[in-house]
Amino acid sequence: MNATGRNFGSDNVTPASPEVIEAIVAANAGSLHSYGDDPYTTRLNELASTLFETEVTVFPVTTGTAANALALATLTPQYGAVYCHENAHIMTDECGAPEFFTGGAKVIGLPGADGKIVPAQLDAPLRFAADMGVHHVRPATLSLTQSTEWGTVYTPTEVGALAEAAHARGLSVHVDGARVANAIAHLGCSPAEITWKAGVDMLCLGATKNGAMAAEAVICFDRARATEFELRRKRAGHLWSKMRFLSAQLVAYLDGGLWLRNARHANAMAARLAAGLAALPGVRLVQAVEANELFVAMPDSVIESLFADGFEFYRWATPAGATGPVVRLVTAYCTTDADVDALVVAARRHADGEPAPSEGRGRHPHPC
Amino acid sequence: MNATGRNFGSDNVTPASPEVIEAIVAANAGSLHSYGDDPYTTRLNELASTLFETEVTVFPVTTGTAANALALATLTPQYGAVYCHENAHIMTDECGAPEFFTGGAKVIGLPGADGKIVPAQLDAPLRFAADMGVHHVRPATLSLTQSTEWGTVYTPTEVGALAEAAHARGLSVHVDGARVANAIAHLGCSPAEITWKAGVDMLCLGATKNGAMAAEAVICFDRARATEFELRRKRAGHLWSKMRFLSAQLVAYLDGGLWLRNARHANAMAARLAAGLAALPGVRLVQAVEANELFVAMPDSVIESLFADGFEFYRWATPAGATGPVVRLVTAYCTTDADVDALVVAARRHADGEPAPSEGRGRHPHPC
Amino acid sequence: MNATGRNFGSDNVTPASPEVIEAIVAANAGSLHSYGDDPYTTRLNELASTLFETEVTVFPVTTGTAANALALATLTPQYGAVYCHENAHIMTDECGAPEFFTGGAKVIGLPGADGKIVPAQLDAPLRFAADMGVHHVRPATLSLTQSTEWGTVYTPTEVGALAEAAHARGLSVHVDGARVANAIAHLGCSPAEITWKAGVDMLCLGATKNGAMAAEAVICFDRARATEFELRRKRAGHLWSKMRFLSAQLVAYLDGGLWLRNARHANAMAARLAAGLAALPGVRLVQAVEANELFVAMPDSVIESLFADGFEFYRWATPAGATGPVVRLVTAYCTTDADVDALVVAARRHADGEPAPSEGRGRHPHPC
Amino acid sequence: MNATGRNFGSDNVTPASPEVIEAIVAANAGSLHSYGDDPYTTRLNELASTLFETEVTVFPVTTGTAANALALATLTPQYGAVYCHENAHIMTDECGAPEFFTGGAKVIGLPGADGKIVPAQLDAPLRFAADMGVHHVRPATLSLTQSTEWGTVYTPTEVGALAEAAHARGLSVHVDGARVANAIAHLGCSPAEITWKAGVDMLCLGATKNGAMAAEAVICFDRARATEFELRRKRAGHLWSKMRFLSAQLVAYLDGGLWLRNARHANAMAARLAAGLAALPGVRLVQAVEANELFVAMPDSVIESLFADGFEFYRWATPAGATGPVVRLVTAYCTTDADVDALVVAARRHADGEPAPSEGRGRHPHPC
């Protein structure tokens, strides 16, 4: 039985759900047409259309970076601008993939509490762009992260207001949904409500962090974009020849609600961890815990002691309004009660005054 | 038990070798650091270094297009030229991936019998480029396909002469080795002899067509290129978070010689098929069968009758010097004697004069 | 008084027409809004709309490479293909500018006698692209060179047939008109007849080689493309702040028919040179002389003797069907009868058997 | 006699210095080799090497955007990061040219008082980049604007400290010197002191705003970069065929100190304007006036009244620490005492309480 053990570094340190691996094994039989002309890919499109209550085109790819960059390149011309939160993954974590795939569009970060943008923040940069005419990149796309980089969740109303503001100015709306399942689990809404019904044009539906092996589904709500997306995917080397193995993962993920069960579990573990840590002296949550990420202020001695115990997680930037060292902890679909409780017990012991270790142990350099 | 059945369209219509799937299943346990900081990736680098008899850096990616385009982009500046055979996959089949990844380098095709370039063919285009100065893209890279697009194999001597000619003019040497295992199986040489010992700077070692699920290994013989490659891979969305699942496939592929066993089998099936077909009236091999692809001239009535029987393969361009309709047939690691014999029997029946069907059935549009 | 003297290397070795320089001097007065919001640019658009008998948008840029690359990038998506003659300037002489500006589209060269493409040549490559689906770049643009790289001229009927074939397959039509004035002078048709009336979507109207200092006008017949073009031009650094100086050159060029007078003169000088040379023993025109470029087969001894005399021109590739060494000679708007006659006299002397000099003098490496 | 009249919008609304136009006229004689193989370009390299007291390679181009983007692309890999002030022209005014030319590098803006960056500001972003490894673009280049976007000037000591900090981390140093002449005029130092002696690797020496028609000189202090720059320039369509006309402008600009005389005059006019305006009630300079740009807080009624009088300038963002409406005023090499005094007189009249006009007149949308 898998568990994340002492590793709270990211939900991508996990293995895959048994259902996903079983689907891969089951797909490994006989010859099939390549490049997506196979029953798994057909089934995936049916499942996604049912789930989203509308006809969608699904493009499976392997990584969240590929999903985001391909979607943004389809929505944004070379001379365009993408607006996103200044801490968005597409801004800081993808080694310039959006710039590369678009052919040099500009990704413009906007500040915002709790990892969220609000519609009014679009006013100044879009007015500036309009004033500048051809001298400035052309506003093209609004990119939202759901759940956000700070573990919070946009409501359908919030997404709707943003999408309305964006569309009114001719911008398309992209959602980086690496953890959108966790957001939907938190909201209790339907996938349709938080996406196309709220005005989202293209969704990158993450699966890898929530139980897949390596699979993300770009959900194209507007079929007119599909052909261009297909060509861009091939050209970027993201079209698997043995596509069945990519689609099969996503079929297993969507069929029977695995995506939602996994996300609910991860969220529940985050809530359990939040409750346990918030009760400790000197420890404080610096963001609402709405999905499966926690941002926690705790004394440096506690952090270093936990590292010395072998727990893994990342030190994080201290958000505006908070003080002291902050860490990020991530739970996953396979985190167990025991995993959580072990961390809480250890943190309590250290918070209660046990002396800190003389030095911390090294941590893996990049979160995700 | 898998077999390719009646599908001779490509070696990418196959499932994965059982060993590869077992390796994926085995890797699905517990938390592991992401992005390649895992024991599978470490093991892969060791195995490849042993296999190639030199310290190499291995970059696993998912598709051959990604492997080629990333390698070419690492070797070729934006303002550079890549020289390759005019029928090379990078020229015709990758939707401009090399141009995209390099930032707009030019891929220049050279003619050549049997899918091969010879050193003298570099003379004219490189002299032209030199005469043109800054007005022409700068020659940067020679790309060879091994085995070639016409199912033939470059010998170590041939590669060595090409690499020498390339290096003498300041060009790097890339090998698109989507089917390099089949070439090595044919040559009976060591992997080192046909690559770095012959002057190859970067090799894309294919595995997907020869038993992997979705895995290609870019073998970097020059460590100085490795950092740039890493950044380009991430930026292109080709760095898996759960890298273990990509590396584990390649470990299974290299460890214990699966790659060579699979390739030998595919080649043997191609030889068996060649022997069977060549004996038929009106049927003729238009290229030497050295790896696992056959190019066969046969009467149109035979082709259409085979399609009507449910066999799958592609009509192909007729090579210089040949006449009449030509088809490509590909065998794979899991093609069986029975698969081959069924095709030969059917072809014999049709070649012996059975009337052709009134109309052919549709074929899947793209070969691979 | 300017003359080209002994330099027949290219029409870009010339100075500018006095009218153009006078226009620059006249424009050098007082403050004016920058970036094209000036009366010269307004006037240019009016003049061009009158000349082409339809409302056009004109984008002045500085070089032919910029004009072509910006036009092609506006017409061709990143994942697209541009088809052109294999000797086209955009293929061989622009250091990959089309690939750069488009973001990595593929430029595909087609063979063709006399530097011309005929509609039937599109059949095979477009069928191939269709068969290949997403694996091949998407056909997007047909680019014609007028006058051609071999000094010949497409007739309105020829352009019309090509444009019809292109449009029928969804391709746009671009004309590299670095020497289009010479073509129109030869044809005696109207600018409209040989461009939009024949189906041309975007024309790069050259002026630099025909009397301007540094000015080319991209003529956009479809206003829907204009905004994108504008953004691309700025982004490429091709939007002059003091635009008046660029527009003023083109106003001088178009107003009063300077463009046509200059082109007629250059063509007349080419005809005079052709007549003179064709009469010499061992000398032969290998292409019809329809504009201002001559391709002439002559004995090596004559070539070297002319170089020794200080004449400048380029050795050229021998076209299919011809034999022996071939040179290119270019006349210009300011070439004089005396310039031409001096060359003919010298060539006659050498052709009549005067011994060749012991060695030729160096020539400037790039033609243009 | 030229004057800027009532247009204080930008120094690019000006004509060219008579010396520059005379040089163009003088260069318009006879045939010359194209593409820079001409005596004007040779002379330019000599002049610049003398001026900078070291052997430099000079690449003339037509616009500041081209100069900056080409220089940044030569210094920055596709997967790199350029750090600059958040108000830098390369960030806001070049329609993504740096992203385009580099192939998608990221331009990262840093805050900083007075339009200046200080070395300590590099710490956090470079530490972040290091922590992120391959997930973040690789720091490559520091770009400084001299004089700054806020009309201030970096001293040699300031540049030296920044360059030292940059080089220590492996970054190259680029200077956008669209108004570097004004900076040198203010500092009274030598061109060498404020550039390569302080650690600058590549300088874009502006001339267009300071008296040229359309000419900027990229000064390459490191010859090893020169070949790459040349290829990139050609590929971007920025290599003039009749280069003499571009080089001749820069020869006129550098020879005999025109650049410095012009810049001193523009600065003196700015100082005169600053003195005049600062004495008015309710009017305040919000930045030190060190070069030829003024940033002035003034009552809205005064601004609108000046617009009604026909004066042209731009409303600007209010810098941190200031309040109320702010405008930018720019003087130029050809601004006269009378031009300045007319503006001051009008502003005094309005500031002294004359009622504001009912509505302002439209202003040209983009500053420069």
Tab-separated table of C-alpha atoms in Angstrom, chain C residues 20-347:
chain	number	residue	atom	x	y	z
C	20	VAL	CA	14.692	60.370	-53.567
C	21	ILE	CA	17.506	62.275	-51.935
C	22	GLU	CA	15.747	65.552	-52.612
C	23	ALA	CA	12.657	64.170	-50.929
C	24	ILE	CA	14.673	63.256	-47.856
C	25	VAL	CA	16.171	66.726	-47.731
C	26	ALA	CA	12.752	68.293	-48.125
C	27	ALA	CA	11.284	66.162	-45.351
C	28	ASN	CA	13.938	67.384	-42.948
C	29	ALA	CA	12.005	70.320	-41.579
C	30	GLY	CA	10.270	70.899	-38.297
C	31	SER	CA	8.716	68.600	-35.738
C	32	LEU	CA	6.369	65.883	-36.835
C	33	HIS	CA	4.565	63.130	-35.029
C	34	SER	CA	6.564	59.956	-35.117
C	35	TYR	CA	5.849	56.335	-36.095
C	36	GLY	CA	3.902	57.143	-39.239
C	37	ASP	CA	1.401	59.686	-37.990
C	38	ASP	CA	2.771	62.166	-40.503
C	39	PRO	CA	1.684	63.630	-43.860
C	40	TYR	CA	4.292	61.717	-45.856
C	41	THR	CA	2.928	58.373	-44.737
C	42	THR	CA	-0.631	59.514	-45.379
C	43	ARG	CA	0.376	60.632	-48.845
C	44	LEU	CA	2.111	57.344	-49.495
C	45	ASN	CA	-1.053	55.407	-48.764
C	46	GLU	CA	-3.017	57.641	-51.098
C	47	LEU	CA	-0.483	57.307	-53.876
C	48	ALA	CA	-0.328	53.547	-53.584
C	49	SER	CA	-4.106	53.220	-53.499
C	50	THR	CA	-4.295	55.264	-56.680
C	51	LEU	CA	-1.519	53.325	-58.348
C	52	PHE	CA	-3.070	49.967	-57.504
C	53	GLU	CA	-6.611	51.142	-58.234
C	54	THR	CA	-7.871	49.867	-54.905
C	55	GLU	CA	-7.649	50.829	-51.247
C	56	VAL	CA	-4.395	49.395	-49.944
C	57	THR	CA	-2.466	49.694	-46.707
C	58	VAL	CA	1.226	50.353	-47.172
C	59	PHE	CA	3.877	49.418	-44.675
C	60	PRO	CA	7.255	50.901	-45.448
C	61	VAL	CA	10.263	48.978	-44.183
C	62	THR	CA	13.952	49.235	-44.832
C	63	THR	CA	15.015	45.996	-46.459
C	64	GLY	CA	13.638	43.388	-48.760
C	65	THR	CA	14.372	40.699	-46.229
C	66	ALA	CA	12.266	42.516	-43.641
C	67	ALA	CA	9.464	43.066	-46.134
C	68	ASN	CA	9.355	39.424	-47.183
C	69	ALA	CA	9.735	37.976	-43.713
C	70	LEU	CA	7.071	40.211	-42.182
C	71	ALA	CA	4.653	39.511	-45.015
C	72	LEU	CA	5.240	35.769	-44.826
C	73	ALA	CA	4.838	35.791	-41.046
C	74	THR	CA	1.515	37.572	-41.375
C	75	LEU	CA	0.303	35.013	-43.903
C	76	THR	CA	1.796	31.844	-42.427
C	77	PRO	CA	1.272	30.301	-39.017
C	78	GLN	CA	4.178	28.938	-37.014
C	79	TYR	CA	3.164	25.435	-38.051
C	80	GLY	CA	2.753	26.354	-41.703
C	81	ALA	CA	4.591	25.809	-44.956
C	82	VAL	CA	5.633	28.382	-47.537
C	83	TYR	CA	6.131	27.081	-51.065
C	84	CYS	CA	8.488	28.933	-53.381
C	85	HIS	CA	10.971	28.329	-56.191
C	86	GLU	CA	14.038	26.491	-54.975
C	87	ASN	CA	16.246	29.426	-55.989
C	88	ALA	CA	14.063	32.033	-54.316
C	89	HIS	CA	15.771	34.724	-52.282
C	90	ILE	CA	13.665	33.752	-49.254
C	91	MET	CA	15.129	30.257	-49.531
C	92	THR	CA	18.787	30.982	-50.016
C	93	ASP	CA	19.614	34.594	-49.289
C	94	GLU	CA	17.866	35.739	-46.154
C	95	CYS	CA	19.693	33.769	-43.485
C	96	GLY	CA	16.512	32.059	-42.414
C	97	ALA	CA	14.500	35.244	-41.936
C	98	PRO	CA	11.191	33.623	-42.932
C	99	GLU	CA	11.747	30.813	-40.451
C	100	PHE	CA	12.668	33.354	-37.771
C	101	PHE	CA	9.765	35.726	-38.291
C	102	THR	CA	7.149	32.992	-38.600
C	103	GLY	CA	8.381	31.203	-35.491
C	104	GLY	CA	9.669	28.221	-37.394
C	105	ALA	CA	7.476	27.649	-40.423
C	106	LYS	CA	9.053	25.580	-43.178
C	107	VAL	CA	10.068	27.076	-46.512
C	108	ILE	CA	9.784	24.414	-49.178
C	109	GLY	CA	11.549	24.887	-52.495
C	110	LEU	CA	10.087	23.685	-55.773
C	111	PRO	CA	12.101	23.212	-58.962
C	112	GLY	CA	11.050	24.942	-62.164
C	113	ALA	CA	12.538	26.088	-65.431
C	114	ASP	CA	13.352	29.772	-65.912
C	115	GLY	CA	12.972	30.460	-62.209
C	116	LYS	CA	9.228	29.907	-62.434
C	117	ILE	CA	6.790	27.634	-60.681
C	118	VAL	CA	3.777	26.278	-62.571
C	119	PRO	CA	0.518	25.291	-60.866
C	120	ALA	CA	0.956	21.564	-61.432
C	121	GLN	CA	4.028	21.608	-59.239
C	122	LEU	CA	1.897	22.287	-56.224
C	123	ASP	CA	0.042	19.010	-56.669
C	124	ALA	CA	2.571	16.553	-55.293
C	125	PRO	CA	3.746	18.506	-52.254
C	126	LEU	CA	0.224	19.478	-51.248
C	127	ARG	CA	-1.033	15.916	-51.647
C	128	PHE	CA	1.897	14.747	-49.548
C	129	ALA	CA	1.090	17.319	-46.869
C	130	ALA	CA	-2.549	16.250	-46.862
C	131	ASP	CA	-1.597	12.583	-46.538
C	132	MET	CA	0.687	13.358	-43.646
C	133	GLY	CA	-1.913	15.178	-41.576
C	134	VAL	CA	-0.580	16.693	-38.363
C	135	HIS	CA	2.831	15.179	-39.025
C	136	HIS	CA	3.615	17.710	-41.711
C	137	VAL	CA	3.582	21.460	-41.628
C	138	ARG	CA	0.318	22.910	-42.888
C	139	PRO	CA	0.431	24.444	-46.389
C	140	ALA	CA	-0.192	28.143	-45.944
C	141	THR	CA	1.480	30.382	-48.484
C	142	LEU	CA	2.716	30.444	-52.041
C	143	SER	CA	5.541	32.897	-52.582
C	144	LEU	CA	6.444	34.074	-56.082
C	145	THR	CA	9.422	36.190	-57.073
C	146	GLN	CA	8.743	38.857	-59.660
C	147	SER	CA	10.865	39.333	-61.702
C	148	THR	CA	12.248	35.875	-60.957
C	149	GLU	CA	15.683	34.963	-59.682
C	150	TRP	CA	16.586	34.103	-63.276
C	151	GLY	CA	15.597	37.444	-64.705
C	152	THR	CA	12.347	36.246	-66.233
C	153	VAL	CA	8.887	37.648	-65.657
C	154	TYR	CA	5.594	35.969	-64.719
C	155	THR	CA	2.736	37.169	-66.917
C	156	PRO	CA	-0.617	38.122	-65.403
C	157	THR	CA	-1.991	34.873	-66.797
C	158	GLU	CA	0.735	32.859	-65.124
C	159	VAL	CA	0.299	34.617	-61.801
C	160	GLY	CA	-3.453	34.227	-62.070
C	161	ALA	CA	-3.231	30.499	-62.657
C	162	LEU	CA	-0.863	30.068	-59.732
C	163	ALA	CA	-2.978	32.194	-57.420
C	164	GLU	CA	-6.092	30.299	-58.411
C	165	ALA	CA	-4.405	26.990	-57.683
C	166	ALA	CA	-3.138	28.353	-54.375
C	167	HIS	CA	-6.420	29.846	-53.238
C	168	ALA	CA	-8.286	26.697	-54.201
C	169	ARG	CA	-6.162	24.893	-51.627
C	170	GLY	CA	-6.422	27.561	-48.979
C	171	LEU	CA	-3.010	29.112	-49.561
C	172	SER	CA	-2.337	32.840	-49.587
C	173	VAL	CA	-0.195	34.379	-52.300
C	174	HIS	CA	2.835	36.520	-51.549
C	175	VAL	CA	5.003	38.229	-54.120
C	176	ASP	CA	8.616	39.072	-53.441
C	177	GLY	CA	8.735	42.088	-55.701
C	178	ALA	CA	12.266	43.249	-55.081
C	179	ARG	CA	12.344	43.827	-58.851
C	180	VAL	CA	8.610	43.973	-59.562
C	181	ALA	CA	8.977	47.379	-61.202
C	182	ASN	CA	11.219	45.793	-63.819
C	183	ALA	CA	8.620	43.122	-64.383
C	184	ILE	CA	5.835	45.658	-64.850
C	185	ALA	CA	8.024	47.680	-67.188
C	186	HIS	CA	8.572	44.547	-69.239
C	187	LEU	CA	4.931	43.496	-69.241
C	188	GLY	CA	3.527	46.901	-69.942
C	189	CYS	CA	0.563	46.034	-67.759
C	190	SER	CA	-0.859	47.947	-64.836
C	191	PRO	CA	0.346	47.263	-61.273
C	192	ALA	CA	-3.175	46.072	-60.447
C	193	GLU	CA	-3.236	43.510	-63.246
C	194	ILE	CA	-0.118	41.733	-62.136
C	195	THR	CA	-0.981	41.792	-58.420
C	196	TRP	CA	-4.395	41.779	-56.748
C	197	LYS	CA	-6.350	41.374	-59.964
C	198	ALA	CA	-4.330	38.218	-60.576
C	199	GLY	CA	-4.914	37.055	-56.991
C	200	VAL	CA	-1.887	38.342	-55.075
C	201	ASP	CA	-2.664	38.879	-51.373
C	202	MET	CA	0.445	40.709	-50.287
C	203	LEU	CA	3.139	42.363	-52.358
C	204	CYS	CA	6.603	43.403	-51.291
C	205	LEU	CA	7.227	46.284	-53.648
C	206	GLY	CA	10.931	46.847	-53.894
C	207	ALA	CA	12.357	50.306	-54.266
C	208	THR	CA	15.904	50.105	-52.916
C	209	LYS	CA	17.316	48.362	-55.992
C	210	ASN	CA	15.463	50.735	-58.282
C	211	GLY	CA	16.371	54.148	-56.935
C	212	ALA	CA	15.472	54.407	-53.265
C	213	MET	CA	18.029	54.752	-50.488
C	214	ALA	CA	16.556	52.045	-48.262
C	215	ALA	CA	12.842	51.577	-48.690
C	216	GLU	CA	10.504	48.753	-49.529
C	217	ALA	CA	6.742	48.962	-49.369
C	218	VAL	CA	4.671	46.047	-48.202
C	219	ILE	CA	1.354	46.435	-49.975
C	220	CYS	CA	-1.439	44.827	-48.058
C	221	PHE	CA	-4.440	44.247	-50.317
C	222	ASP	CA	-6.484	42.783	-47.496
C	223	ARG	CA	-7.040	45.301	-44.699
C	224	ALA	CA	-7.905	42.492	-42.286
C	225	ARG	CA	-4.216	41.621	-42.140
C	226	ALA	CA	-3.051	45.152	-41.465
C	227	THR	CA	-3.219	45.256	-37.681
C	228	GLU	CA	-1.258	42.071	-37.270
C	229	PHE	CA	1.322	43.333	-39.716
C	230	GLU	CA	1.721	46.535	-37.758
C	231	LEU	CA	2.388	44.721	-34.509
C	232	ARG	CA	4.847	42.381	-36.152
C	233	ARG	CA	6.677	45.276	-37.765
C	234	LYS	CA	7.113	47.090	-34.458
C	235	ARG	CA	8.132	43.914	-32.679
C	236	ALA	CA	10.781	43.258	-35.305
C	237	GLY	CA	12.307	46.703	-34.866
C	238	HIS	CA	11.177	47.808	-38.306
C	239	LEU	CA	8.982	50.719	-37.298
C	240	TRP	CA	10.983	53.908	-37.805
C	241	SER	CA	10.330	56.650	-35.297
C	242	LYS	CA	11.114	59.315	-37.897
C	243	MET	CA	8.933	57.544	-40.414
C	244	ARG	CA	8.693	60.612	-42.615
C	245	PHE	CA	12.128	59.790	-44.014
C	246	LEU	CA	11.071	56.331	-45.069
C	247	SER	CA	7.691	57.353	-46.460
C	248	ALA	CA	9.166	60.348	-48.260
C	249	GLN	CA	11.450	58.060	-50.256
C	250	LEU	CA	8.500	56.000	-51.386
C	251	VAL	CA	6.404	59.048	-52.166
C	252	ALA	CA	9.179	60.263	-54.427
C	253	TYR	CA	9.425	56.801	-55.926
C	254	LEU	CA	5.744	56.434	-56.732
C	255	ASP	CA	4.798	60.004	-57.462
C	256	GLY	CA	5.251	61.004	-61.066
C	257	GLY	CA	6.230	57.506	-62.138
C	258	LEU	CA	9.900	57.511	-61.093
C	259	TRP	CA	9.603	53.799	-60.330
C	260	LEU	CA	8.561	53.016	-63.875
C	261	ARG	CA	11.037	55.322	-65.580
C	262	ASN	CA	13.862	53.843	-63.571
C	263	ALA	CA	12.789	50.287	-64.256
C	264	ARG	CA	12.365	50.909	-67.983
C	265	HIS	CA	15.816	52.362	-68.124
C	266	ALA	CA	17.368	49.424	-66.291
C	267	ASN	CA	15.573	47.001	-68.575
C	268	ALA	CA	16.696	48.896	-71.651
C	269	MET	CA	20.266	48.741	-70.466
C	270	ALA	CA	19.905	44.994	-69.920
C	271	ALA	CA	18.560	44.581	-73.426
C	272	ARG	CA	21.422	46.630	-74.850
C	273	LEU	CA	23.921	44.552	-72.919
C	274	ALA	CA	22.236	41.326	-73.989
C	275	ALA	CA	22.339	42.324	-77.636
C	276	GLY	CA	25.967	43.271	-77.401
C	277	LEU	CA	27.078	40.117	-75.637
C	278	ALA	CA	24.966	37.654	-77.602
C	279	ALA	CA	26.748	38.687	-80.765
C	280	LEU	CA	30.125	37.573	-79.420
C	281	PRO	CA	31.694	34.227	-80.295
C	282	GLY	CA	31.342	31.666	-77.508
C	283	VAL	CA	28.960	33.841	-75.540
C	284	ARG	CA	25.332	32.864	-75.046
C	285	LEU	CA	22.363	34.041	-73.009
C	286	VAL	CA	21.114	31.120	-70.940
C	287	GLN	CA	17.862	32.794	-69.937
C	288	ALA	CA	15.555	35.163	-71.701
C	289	VAL	CA	16.399	38.728	-70.661
C	290	GLU	CA	13.058	40.175	-69.631
C	291	ALA	CA	13.987	42.460	-66.786
C	292	ASN	CA	17.370	43.780	-65.647
C	293	GLU	CA	19.340	40.620	-64.975
C	294	LEU	CA	21.362	38.673	-67.529
C	295	PHE	CA	22.605	35.132	-67.185
C	296	VAL	CA	25.332	34.590	-69.685
C	297	ALA	CA	27.480	31.630	-70.574
C	298	MET	CA	30.941	32.721	-71.625
C	299	PRO	CA	34.386	31.180	-71.756
C	300	ASP	CA	36.309	31.184	-68.539
C	301	SER	CA	39.074	33.179	-70.179
C	302	VAL	CA	36.633	35.958	-71.007
C	303	ILE	CA	35.265	36.021	-67.487
C	304	GLU	CA	38.685	36.242	-65.920
C	305	SER	CA	39.805	38.886	-68.382
C	306	LEU	CA	36.805	41.027	-67.571
C	307	PHE	CA	37.517	40.672	-63.861
C	308	ALA	CA	41.078	41.691	-64.599
C	309	ASP	CA	39.732	44.779	-66.345
C	310	GLY	CA	37.949	45.718	-63.148
C	311	PHE	CA	34.452	44.724	-64.142
C	312	GLU	CA	32.412	43.305	-61.315
C	313	PHE	CA	29.725	40.641	-61.528
C	314	TYR	CA	29.152	37.146	-60.173
C	315	ARG	CA	29.803	33.681	-61.360
C	316	TRP	CA	26.529	31.828	-61.076
C	317	ALA	CA	25.223	28.295	-61.008
C	318	THR	CA	24.794	26.850	-64.474
C	319	PRO	CA	21.074	26.332	-65.058
C	320	ALA	CA	19.727	22.991	-66.183
C	321	GLY	CA	20.173	22.536	-69.919
C	322	ALA	CA	23.127	24.883	-70.192
C	323	THR	CA	26.811	24.080	-70.133
C	324	GLY	CA	29.976	25.894	-69.229
C	325	PRO	CA	30.607	28.755	-66.856
C	326	VAL	CA	27.754	31.187	-66.353
C	327	VAL	CA	27.778	34.670	-64.905
C	328	ARG	CA	25.088	37.034	-63.746
C	329	LEU	CA	25.138	40.670	-64.849
C	330	VAL	CA	22.730	43.219	-63.448
C	331	THR	CA	21.902	46.630	-64.835
C	332	ALA	CA	20.303	49.394	-62.851
C	333	TYR	CA	18.315	52.602	-63.144
C	334	CYS	CA	21.561	54.553	-63.396
C	335	THR	CA	23.521	52.304	-65.710
C	336	THR	CA	24.545	54.312	-68.756
C	337	ASP	CA	24.957	53.396	-72.406
C	338	ALA	CA	28.643	54.045	-71.886
C	339	ASP	CA	28.770	51.624	-68.960
C	340	VAL	CA	27.187	48.935	-71.099
C	341	ASP	CA	29.234	49.618	-74.161
C	342	ALA	CA	32.481	49.544	-72.254
C	343	LEU	CA	31.674	46.080	-71.006
C	344	VAL	CA	30.670	44.858	-74.451
C	345	VAL	CA	33.801	46.264	-76.040
C	346	ALA	CA	36.002	44.632	-73.445
C	347	ALA	CA	34.196	41.317	-73.755
